[in-house]
PDB file of C-alpha atoms in Angstrom:
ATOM      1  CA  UNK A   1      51.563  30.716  14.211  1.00 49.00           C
ATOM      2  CA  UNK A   2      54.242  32.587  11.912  1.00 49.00           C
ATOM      3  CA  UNK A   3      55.466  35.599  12.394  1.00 56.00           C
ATOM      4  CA  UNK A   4      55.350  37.697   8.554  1.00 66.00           C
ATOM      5  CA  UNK A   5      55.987  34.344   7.234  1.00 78.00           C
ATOM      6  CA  UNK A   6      53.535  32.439   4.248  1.00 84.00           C
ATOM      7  CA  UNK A   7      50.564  30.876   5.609  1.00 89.00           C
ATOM      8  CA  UNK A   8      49.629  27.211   5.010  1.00 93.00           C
ATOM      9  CA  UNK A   9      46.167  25.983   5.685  1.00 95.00           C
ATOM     10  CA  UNK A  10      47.741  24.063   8.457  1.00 95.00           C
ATOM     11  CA  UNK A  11      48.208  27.158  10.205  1.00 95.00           C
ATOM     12  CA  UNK A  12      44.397  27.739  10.634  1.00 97.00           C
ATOM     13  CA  UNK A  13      43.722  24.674  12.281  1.00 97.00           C
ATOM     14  CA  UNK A  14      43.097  26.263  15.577  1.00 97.00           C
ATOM     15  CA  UNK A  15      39.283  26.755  14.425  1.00 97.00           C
ATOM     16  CA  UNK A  16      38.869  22.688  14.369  1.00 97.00           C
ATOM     17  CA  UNK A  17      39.203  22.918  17.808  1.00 97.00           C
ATOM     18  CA  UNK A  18      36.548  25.236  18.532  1.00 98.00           C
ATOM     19  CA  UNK A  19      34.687  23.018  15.609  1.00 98.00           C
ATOM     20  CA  UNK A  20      35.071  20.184  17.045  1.00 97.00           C
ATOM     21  CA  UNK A  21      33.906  21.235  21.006  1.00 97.00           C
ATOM     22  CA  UNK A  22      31.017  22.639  18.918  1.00 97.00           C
ATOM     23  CA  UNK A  23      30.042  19.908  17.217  1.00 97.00           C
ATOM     24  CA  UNK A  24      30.423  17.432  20.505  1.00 96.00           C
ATOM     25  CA  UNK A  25      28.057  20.233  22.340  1.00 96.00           C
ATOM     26  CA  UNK A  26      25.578  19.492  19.873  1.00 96.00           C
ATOM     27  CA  UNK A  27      26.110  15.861  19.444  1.00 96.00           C
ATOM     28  CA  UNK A  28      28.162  14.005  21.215  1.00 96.00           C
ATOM     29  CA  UNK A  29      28.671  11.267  18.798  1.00 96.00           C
ATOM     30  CA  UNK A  30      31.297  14.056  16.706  1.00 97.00           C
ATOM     31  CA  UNK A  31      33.236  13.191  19.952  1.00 97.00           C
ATOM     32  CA  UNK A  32      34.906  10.232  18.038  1.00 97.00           C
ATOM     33  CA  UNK A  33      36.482  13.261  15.515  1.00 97.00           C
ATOM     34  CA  UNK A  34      38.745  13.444  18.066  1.00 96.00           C
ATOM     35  CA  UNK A  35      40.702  10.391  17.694  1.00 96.00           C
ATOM     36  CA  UNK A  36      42.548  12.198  14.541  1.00 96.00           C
ATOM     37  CA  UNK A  37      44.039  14.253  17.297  1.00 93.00           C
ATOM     38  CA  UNK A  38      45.197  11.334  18.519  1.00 94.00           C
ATOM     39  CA  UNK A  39      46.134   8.754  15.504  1.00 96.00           C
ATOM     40  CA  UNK A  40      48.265  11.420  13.312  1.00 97.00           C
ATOM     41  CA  UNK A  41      50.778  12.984  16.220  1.00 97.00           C
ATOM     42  CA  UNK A  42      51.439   8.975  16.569  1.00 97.00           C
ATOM     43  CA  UNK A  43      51.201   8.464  12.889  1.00 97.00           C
ATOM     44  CA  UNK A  44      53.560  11.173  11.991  1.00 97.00           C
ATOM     45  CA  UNK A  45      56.256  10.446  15.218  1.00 97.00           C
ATOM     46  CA  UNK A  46      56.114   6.025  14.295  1.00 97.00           C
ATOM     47  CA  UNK A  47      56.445   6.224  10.536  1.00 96.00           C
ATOM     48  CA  UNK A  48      58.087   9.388  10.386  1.00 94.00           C
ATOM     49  CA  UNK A  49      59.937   9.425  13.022  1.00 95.00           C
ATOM     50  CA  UNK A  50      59.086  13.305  13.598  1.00 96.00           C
ATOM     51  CA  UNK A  51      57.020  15.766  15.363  1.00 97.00           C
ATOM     52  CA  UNK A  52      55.446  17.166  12.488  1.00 96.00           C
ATOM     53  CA  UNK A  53      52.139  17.263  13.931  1.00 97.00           C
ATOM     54  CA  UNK A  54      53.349  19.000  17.062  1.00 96.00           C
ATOM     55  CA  UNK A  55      55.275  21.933  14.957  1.00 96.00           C
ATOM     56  CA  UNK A  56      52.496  22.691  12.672  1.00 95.00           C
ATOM     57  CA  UNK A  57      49.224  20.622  12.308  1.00 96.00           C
ATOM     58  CA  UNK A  58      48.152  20.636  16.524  1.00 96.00           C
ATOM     59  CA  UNK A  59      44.703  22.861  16.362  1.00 96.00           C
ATOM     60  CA  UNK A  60      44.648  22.998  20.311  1.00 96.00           C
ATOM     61  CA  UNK A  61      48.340  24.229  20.490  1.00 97.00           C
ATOM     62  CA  UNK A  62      47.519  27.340  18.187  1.00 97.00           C
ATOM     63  CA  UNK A  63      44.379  27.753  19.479  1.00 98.00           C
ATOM     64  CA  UNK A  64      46.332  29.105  22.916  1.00 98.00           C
ATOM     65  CA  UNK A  65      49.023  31.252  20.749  1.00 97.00           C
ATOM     66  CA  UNK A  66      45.882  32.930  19.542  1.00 97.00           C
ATOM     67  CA  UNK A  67      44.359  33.613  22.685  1.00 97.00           C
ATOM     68  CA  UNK A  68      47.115  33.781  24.703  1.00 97.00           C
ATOM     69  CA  UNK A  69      49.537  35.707  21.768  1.00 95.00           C
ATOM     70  CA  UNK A  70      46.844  37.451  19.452  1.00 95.00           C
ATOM     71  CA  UNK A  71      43.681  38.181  21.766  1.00 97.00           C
ATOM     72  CA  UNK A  72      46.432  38.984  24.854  1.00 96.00           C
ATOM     73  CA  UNK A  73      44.441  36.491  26.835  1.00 96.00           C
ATOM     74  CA  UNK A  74      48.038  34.961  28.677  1.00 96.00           C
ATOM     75  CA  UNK A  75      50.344  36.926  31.262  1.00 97.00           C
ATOM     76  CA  UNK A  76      53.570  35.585  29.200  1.00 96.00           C
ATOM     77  CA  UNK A  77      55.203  34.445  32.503  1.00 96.00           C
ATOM     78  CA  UNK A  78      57.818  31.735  32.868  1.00 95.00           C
ATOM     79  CA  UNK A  79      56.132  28.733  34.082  1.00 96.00           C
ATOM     80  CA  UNK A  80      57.491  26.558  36.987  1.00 96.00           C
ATOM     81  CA  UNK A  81      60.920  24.429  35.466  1.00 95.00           C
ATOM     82  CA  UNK A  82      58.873  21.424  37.173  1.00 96.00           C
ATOM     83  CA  UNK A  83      55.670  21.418  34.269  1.00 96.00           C
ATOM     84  CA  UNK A  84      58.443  20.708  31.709  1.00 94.00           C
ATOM     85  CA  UNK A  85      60.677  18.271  33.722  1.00 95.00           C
ATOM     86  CA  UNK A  86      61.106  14.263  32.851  1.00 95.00           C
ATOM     87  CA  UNK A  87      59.371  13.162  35.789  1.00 96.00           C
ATOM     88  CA  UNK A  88      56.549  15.898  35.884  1.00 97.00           C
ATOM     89  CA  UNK A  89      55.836  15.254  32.145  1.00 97.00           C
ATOM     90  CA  UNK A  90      56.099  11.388  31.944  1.00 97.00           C
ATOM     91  CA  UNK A  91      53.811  11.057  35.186  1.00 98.00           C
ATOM     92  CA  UNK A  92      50.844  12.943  33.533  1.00 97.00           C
ATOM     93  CA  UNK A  93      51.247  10.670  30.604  1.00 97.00           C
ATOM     94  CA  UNK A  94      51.137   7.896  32.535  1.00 98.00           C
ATOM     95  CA  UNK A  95      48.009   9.324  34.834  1.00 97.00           C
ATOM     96  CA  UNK A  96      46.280  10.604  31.221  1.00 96.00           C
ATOM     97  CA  UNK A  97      46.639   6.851  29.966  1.00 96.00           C
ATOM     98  CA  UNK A  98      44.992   5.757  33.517  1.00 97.00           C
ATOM     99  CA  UNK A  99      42.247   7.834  32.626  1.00 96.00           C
ATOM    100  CA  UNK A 100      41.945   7.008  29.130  1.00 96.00           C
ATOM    101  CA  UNK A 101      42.190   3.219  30.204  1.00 97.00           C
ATOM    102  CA  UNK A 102      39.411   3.515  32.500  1.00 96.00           C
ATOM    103  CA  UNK A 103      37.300   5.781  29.977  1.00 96.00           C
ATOM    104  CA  UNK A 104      37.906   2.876  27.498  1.00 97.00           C
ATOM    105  CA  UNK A 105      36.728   0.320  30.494  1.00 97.00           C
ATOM    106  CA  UNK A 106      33.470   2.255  31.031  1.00 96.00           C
ATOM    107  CA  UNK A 107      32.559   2.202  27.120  1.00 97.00           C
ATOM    108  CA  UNK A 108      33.212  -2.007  27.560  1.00 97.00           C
ATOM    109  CA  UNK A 109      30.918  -2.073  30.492  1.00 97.00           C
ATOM    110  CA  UNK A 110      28.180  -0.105  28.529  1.00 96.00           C
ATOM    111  CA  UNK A 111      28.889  -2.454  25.548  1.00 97.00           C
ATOM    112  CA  UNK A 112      28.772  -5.498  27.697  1.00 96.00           C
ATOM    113  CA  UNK A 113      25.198  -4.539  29.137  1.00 94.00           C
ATOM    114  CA  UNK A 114      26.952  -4.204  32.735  1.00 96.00           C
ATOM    115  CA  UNK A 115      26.302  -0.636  32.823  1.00 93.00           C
ATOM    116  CA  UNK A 116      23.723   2.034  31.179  1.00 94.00           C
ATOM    117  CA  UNK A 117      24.771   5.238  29.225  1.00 94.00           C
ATOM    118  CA  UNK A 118      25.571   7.919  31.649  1.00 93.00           C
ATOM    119  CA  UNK A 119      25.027  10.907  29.190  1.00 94.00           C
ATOM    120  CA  UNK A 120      27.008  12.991  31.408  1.00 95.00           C
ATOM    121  CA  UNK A 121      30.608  14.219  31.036  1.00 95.00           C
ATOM    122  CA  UNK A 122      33.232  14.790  33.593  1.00 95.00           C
ATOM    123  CA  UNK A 123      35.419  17.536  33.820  1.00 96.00           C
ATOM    124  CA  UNK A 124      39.036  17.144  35.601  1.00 95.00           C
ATOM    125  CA  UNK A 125      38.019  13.349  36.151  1.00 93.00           C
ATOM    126  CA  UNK A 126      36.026  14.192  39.084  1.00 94.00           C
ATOM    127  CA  UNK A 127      32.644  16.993  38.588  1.00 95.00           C
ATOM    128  CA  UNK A 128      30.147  15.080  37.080  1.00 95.00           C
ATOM    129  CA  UNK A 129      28.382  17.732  34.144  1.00 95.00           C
ATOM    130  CA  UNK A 130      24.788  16.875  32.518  1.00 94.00           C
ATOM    131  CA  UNK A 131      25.560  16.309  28.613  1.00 94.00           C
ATOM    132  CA  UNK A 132      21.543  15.197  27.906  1.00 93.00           C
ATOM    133  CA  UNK A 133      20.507  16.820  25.292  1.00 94.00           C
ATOM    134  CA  UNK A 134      23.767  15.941  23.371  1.00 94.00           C
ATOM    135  CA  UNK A 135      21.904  12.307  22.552  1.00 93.00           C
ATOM    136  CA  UNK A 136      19.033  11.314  22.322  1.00 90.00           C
ATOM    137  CA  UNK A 137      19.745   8.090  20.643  1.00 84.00           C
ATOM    138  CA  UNK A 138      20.773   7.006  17.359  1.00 84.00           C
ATOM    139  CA  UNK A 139      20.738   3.373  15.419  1.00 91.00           C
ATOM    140  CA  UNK A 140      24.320   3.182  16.709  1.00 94.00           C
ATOM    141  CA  UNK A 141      24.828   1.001  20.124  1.00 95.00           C
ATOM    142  CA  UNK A 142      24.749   2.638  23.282  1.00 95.00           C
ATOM    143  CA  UNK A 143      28.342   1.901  23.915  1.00 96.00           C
ATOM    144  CA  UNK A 144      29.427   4.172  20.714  1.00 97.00           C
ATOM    145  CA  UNK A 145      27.847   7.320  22.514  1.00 97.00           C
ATOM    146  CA  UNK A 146      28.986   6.197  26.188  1.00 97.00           C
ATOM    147  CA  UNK A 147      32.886   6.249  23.918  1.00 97.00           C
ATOM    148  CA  UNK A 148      31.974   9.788  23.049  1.00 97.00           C
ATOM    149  CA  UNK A 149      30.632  11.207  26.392  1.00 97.00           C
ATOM    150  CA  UNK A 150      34.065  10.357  28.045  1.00 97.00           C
ATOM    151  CA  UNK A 151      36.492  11.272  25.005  1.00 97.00           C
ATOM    152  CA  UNK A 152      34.880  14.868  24.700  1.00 97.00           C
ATOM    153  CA  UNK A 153      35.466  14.614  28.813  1.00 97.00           C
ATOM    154  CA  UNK A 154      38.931  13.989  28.477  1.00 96.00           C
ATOM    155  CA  UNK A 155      39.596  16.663  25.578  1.00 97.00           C
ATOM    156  CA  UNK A 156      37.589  19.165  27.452  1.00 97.00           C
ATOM    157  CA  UNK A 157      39.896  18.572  30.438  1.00 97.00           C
ATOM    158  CA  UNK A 158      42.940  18.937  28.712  1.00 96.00           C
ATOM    159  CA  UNK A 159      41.753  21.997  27.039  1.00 97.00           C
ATOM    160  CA  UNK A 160      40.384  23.597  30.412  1.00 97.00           C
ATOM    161  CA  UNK A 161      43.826  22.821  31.848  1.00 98.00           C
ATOM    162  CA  UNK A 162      45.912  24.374  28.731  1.00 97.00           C
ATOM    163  CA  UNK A 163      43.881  27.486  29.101  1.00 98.00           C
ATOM    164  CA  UNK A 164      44.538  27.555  32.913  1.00 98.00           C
ATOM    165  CA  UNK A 165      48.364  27.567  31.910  1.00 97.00           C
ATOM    166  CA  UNK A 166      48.269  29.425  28.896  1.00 97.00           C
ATOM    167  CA  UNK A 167      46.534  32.127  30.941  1.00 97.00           C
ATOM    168  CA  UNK A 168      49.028  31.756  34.061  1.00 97.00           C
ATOM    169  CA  UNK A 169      52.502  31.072  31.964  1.00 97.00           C
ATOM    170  CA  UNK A 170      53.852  30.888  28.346  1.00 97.00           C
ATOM    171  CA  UNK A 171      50.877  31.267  25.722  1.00 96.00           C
ATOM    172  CA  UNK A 172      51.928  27.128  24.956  1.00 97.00           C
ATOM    173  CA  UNK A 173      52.769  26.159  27.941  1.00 97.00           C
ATOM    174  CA  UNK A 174      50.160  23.067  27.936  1.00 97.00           C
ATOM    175  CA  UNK A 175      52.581  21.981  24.924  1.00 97.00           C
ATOM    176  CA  UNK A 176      55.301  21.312  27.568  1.00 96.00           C
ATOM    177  CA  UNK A 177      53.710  18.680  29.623  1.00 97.00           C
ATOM    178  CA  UNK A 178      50.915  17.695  26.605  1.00 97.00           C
ATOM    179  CA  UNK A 179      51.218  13.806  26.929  1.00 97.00           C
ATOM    180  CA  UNK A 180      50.702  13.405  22.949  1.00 97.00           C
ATOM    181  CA  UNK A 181      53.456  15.281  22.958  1.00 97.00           C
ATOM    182  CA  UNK A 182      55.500  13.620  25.507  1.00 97.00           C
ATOM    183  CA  UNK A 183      54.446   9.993  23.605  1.00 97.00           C
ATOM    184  CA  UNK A 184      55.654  11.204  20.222  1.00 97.00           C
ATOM    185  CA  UNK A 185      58.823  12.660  21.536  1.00 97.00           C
ATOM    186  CA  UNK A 186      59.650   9.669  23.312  1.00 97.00           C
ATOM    187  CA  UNK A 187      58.990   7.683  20.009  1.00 97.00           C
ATOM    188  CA  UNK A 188      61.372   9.669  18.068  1.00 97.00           C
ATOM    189  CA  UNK A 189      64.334  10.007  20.578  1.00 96.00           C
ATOM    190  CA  UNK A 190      64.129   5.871  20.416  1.00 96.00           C
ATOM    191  CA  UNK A 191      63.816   5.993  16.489  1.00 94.00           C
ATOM    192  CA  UNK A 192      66.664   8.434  16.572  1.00 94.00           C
ATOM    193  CA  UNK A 193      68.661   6.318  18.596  1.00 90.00           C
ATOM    194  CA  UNK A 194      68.076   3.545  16.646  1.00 85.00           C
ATOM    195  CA  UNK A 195      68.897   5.148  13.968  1.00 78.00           C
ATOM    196  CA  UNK A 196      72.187   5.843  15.061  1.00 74.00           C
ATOM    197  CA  UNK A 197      74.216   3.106  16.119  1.00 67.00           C
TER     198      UNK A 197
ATOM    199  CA  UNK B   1      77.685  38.233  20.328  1.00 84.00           C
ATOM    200  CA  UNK B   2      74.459  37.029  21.289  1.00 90.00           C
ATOM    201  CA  UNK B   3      72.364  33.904  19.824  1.00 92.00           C
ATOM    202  CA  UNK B   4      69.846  31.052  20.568  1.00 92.00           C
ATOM    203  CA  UNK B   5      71.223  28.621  22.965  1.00 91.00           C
ATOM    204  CA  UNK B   6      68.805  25.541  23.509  1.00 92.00           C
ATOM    205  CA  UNK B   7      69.340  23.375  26.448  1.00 91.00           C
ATOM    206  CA  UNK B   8      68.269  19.750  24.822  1.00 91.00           C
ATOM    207  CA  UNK B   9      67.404  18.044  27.425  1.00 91.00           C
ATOM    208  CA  UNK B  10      64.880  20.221  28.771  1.00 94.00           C
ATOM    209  CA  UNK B  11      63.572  20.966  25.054  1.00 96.00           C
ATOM    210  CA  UNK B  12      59.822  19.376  24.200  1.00 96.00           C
ATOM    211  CA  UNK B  13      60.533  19.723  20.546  1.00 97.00           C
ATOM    212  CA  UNK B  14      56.938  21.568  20.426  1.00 96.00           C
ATOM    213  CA  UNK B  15      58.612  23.600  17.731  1.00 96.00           C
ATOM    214  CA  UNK B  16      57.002  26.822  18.763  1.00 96.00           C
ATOM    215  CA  UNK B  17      60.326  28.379  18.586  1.00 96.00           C
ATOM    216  CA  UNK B  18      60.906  27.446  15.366  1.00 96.00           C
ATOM    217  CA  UNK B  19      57.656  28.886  14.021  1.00 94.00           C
ATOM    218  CA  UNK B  20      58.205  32.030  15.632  1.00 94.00           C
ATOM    219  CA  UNK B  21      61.890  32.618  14.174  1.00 95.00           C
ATOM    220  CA  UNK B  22      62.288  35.380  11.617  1.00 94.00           C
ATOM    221  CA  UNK B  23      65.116  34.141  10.235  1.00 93.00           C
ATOM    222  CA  UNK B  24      63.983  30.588   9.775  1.00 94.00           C
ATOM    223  CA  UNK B  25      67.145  30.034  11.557  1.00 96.00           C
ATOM    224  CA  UNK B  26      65.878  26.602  13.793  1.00 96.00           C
ATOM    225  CA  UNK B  27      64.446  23.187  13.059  1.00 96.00           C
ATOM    226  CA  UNK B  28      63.031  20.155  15.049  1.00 97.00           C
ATOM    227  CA  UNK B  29      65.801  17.629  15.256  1.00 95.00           C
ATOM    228  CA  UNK B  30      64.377  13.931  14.269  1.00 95.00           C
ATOM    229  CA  UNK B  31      61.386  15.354  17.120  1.00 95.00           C
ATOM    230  CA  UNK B  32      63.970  14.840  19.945  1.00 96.00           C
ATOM    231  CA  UNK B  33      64.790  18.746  20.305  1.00 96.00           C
ATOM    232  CA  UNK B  34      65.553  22.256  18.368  1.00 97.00           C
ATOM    233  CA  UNK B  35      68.327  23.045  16.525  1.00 96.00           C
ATOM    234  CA  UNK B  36      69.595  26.809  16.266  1.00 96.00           C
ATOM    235  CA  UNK B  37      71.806  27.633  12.723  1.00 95.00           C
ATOM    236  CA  UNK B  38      74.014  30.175  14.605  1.00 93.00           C
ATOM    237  CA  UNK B  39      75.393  31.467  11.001  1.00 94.00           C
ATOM    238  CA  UNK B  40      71.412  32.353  10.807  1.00 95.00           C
ATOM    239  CA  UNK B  41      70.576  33.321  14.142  1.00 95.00           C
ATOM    240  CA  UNK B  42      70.734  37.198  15.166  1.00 95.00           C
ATOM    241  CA  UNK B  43      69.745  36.631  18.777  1.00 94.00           C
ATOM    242  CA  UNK B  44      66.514  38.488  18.400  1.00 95.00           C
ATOM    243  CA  UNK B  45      65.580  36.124  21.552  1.00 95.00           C
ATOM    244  CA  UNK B  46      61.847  36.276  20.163  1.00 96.00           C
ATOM    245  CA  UNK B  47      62.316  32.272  20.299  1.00 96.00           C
ATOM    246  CA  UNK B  48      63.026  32.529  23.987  1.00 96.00           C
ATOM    247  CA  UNK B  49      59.696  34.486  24.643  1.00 95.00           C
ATOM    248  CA  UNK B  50      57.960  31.733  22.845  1.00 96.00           C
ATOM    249  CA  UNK B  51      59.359  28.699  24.419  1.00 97.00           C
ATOM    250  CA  UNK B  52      56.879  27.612  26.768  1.00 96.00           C
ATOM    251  CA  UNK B  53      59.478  24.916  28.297  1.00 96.00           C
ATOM    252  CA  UNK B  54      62.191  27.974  28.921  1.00 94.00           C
ATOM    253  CA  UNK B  55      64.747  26.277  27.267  1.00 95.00           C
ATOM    254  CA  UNK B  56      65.783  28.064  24.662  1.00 95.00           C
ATOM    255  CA  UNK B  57      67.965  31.458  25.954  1.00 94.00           C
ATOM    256  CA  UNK B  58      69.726  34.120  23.866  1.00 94.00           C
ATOM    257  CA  UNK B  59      73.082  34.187  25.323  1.00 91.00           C
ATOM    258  CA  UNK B  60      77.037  35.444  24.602  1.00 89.00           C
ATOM    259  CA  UNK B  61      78.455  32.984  22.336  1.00 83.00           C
ATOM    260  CA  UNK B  62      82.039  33.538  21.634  1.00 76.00           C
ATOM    261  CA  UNK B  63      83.398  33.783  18.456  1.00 62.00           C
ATOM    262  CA  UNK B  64      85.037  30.362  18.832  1.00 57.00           C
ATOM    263  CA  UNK B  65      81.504  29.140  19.169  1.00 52.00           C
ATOM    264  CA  UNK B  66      80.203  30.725  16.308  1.00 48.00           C
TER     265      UNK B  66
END
């Protein structure tokens, strides 16, 4: 968000975000939309070697400057030097991999026939939440919609806990310790070195 | 005379201060951290009310600095 500066229609993305939960309420297979969230910050940091994603294009990160900044919904407060440190920062990427990796190991036991759908999702990777009537089945393999029921979990997480911060701290503060943003950052400091020497 | 100081190491490169600047006066460095222009900078210290990692802080540079 800008301050009297032009707008771009980058600078609106903050209502994909509320799309996109609303959409995965609905149906969860719209859960897989969020994989763009995902692919582009990498996209952008690999072949780019930048954070372009990050400074303009991240629909979560301005959806907190508008609550927290336009709706007054954050207390503007320094947050803890800790949330941004190396250690605090690269350990919740590592522990948001974990999760991903067993996320992705659940959808592989649903694919393999080990396991059924669980059309449930789970919030801070431990209260299990019915998700029912978000599927009720589809021509698509059961494993497709198992994928979706623990993505949405995981972006619903990370949302819950940027608007726990954002309220507490700095309207952004989730961007400080965001592991997408930790990845990409990490990417470009070793393209930058590279590109260096 | 005060301006942006960012400390780089503790900077996420989020780039939030560098959407909030009136004066256009910092950038995103390769992704790794921000850069302040001091010729550009007038040490409005809106960017340090937006930094969410608290590294950015409007301080007294000296003219040598400058």
């Amino acid at each position: 968000m800008k301050t009297g500066k032009k707008k771009h229609w980058y600078d609106y993305l903050w209502i994909w975000t509320i799309v996109y939960f609303a959409l995965g309420f609905f149906n969860i297979l719209f859960a897989w939309l969020g994989l763009i969230d995902f692919v582009l910050p990498l996209i952008f940091a690999i072949a780019g070697g930048n954070k372009w994603f990050c400074n303009h294009m991240c629909g979560r990160g301005q959806l907190f400057w508008v609550l927290g900044r336009n709706l007054k919904c954050s207390r503007r407060k320094k947050a803890p030097a800790w949330i941004s440190s190396k250690w605090f920062r690269y350990g919740f990427l590592t522990f948001f991999m974990t999760m991903f990796g067993t996320m992705i190991f659940q959808t592989y036991l649903v694919f393999s026939g080990a396991e059924t759908l669980r059309k449930a999702i789970k919030l801070f990777w431990t209260f299990k939440v019915p998700w029912k009537w978000a599927y009720n089945g589809s021509i698509l393999p059961d494993w497709v919609a198992q994928f979706g029921f623990g993505f949405y979990s995981l972006m619903l997480t990370s949302t819950l806990i940027g608007l726990i911060v954002m309220a507490l701290y700095k309207e952004r503060t989730w961007c400080s310790f965001c592991p997408m943003g930790t990845m990409t950052q990490g990417i470009c400091q070793i393209k930058a070195k590279k590109g260096n020497k | 005379m005060k301006k942006a100081v960012n400390v780089i190491n503790r900077c996420v490169a989020c780039g939030v201060c560098a959407g909030q600047c009136p004066r256009e006066a910092i950038s995103i460095y390769r992704g790794c951290y921000a850069v302040v222009d001091i010729a550009k900078c007038v040490g409005c210290g809106i960017c340090e009310k937006a930094c969410p990692a608290g590294s950015i802080r409007v301080e007294e540079v000296s003219d040598e600095n400058r």
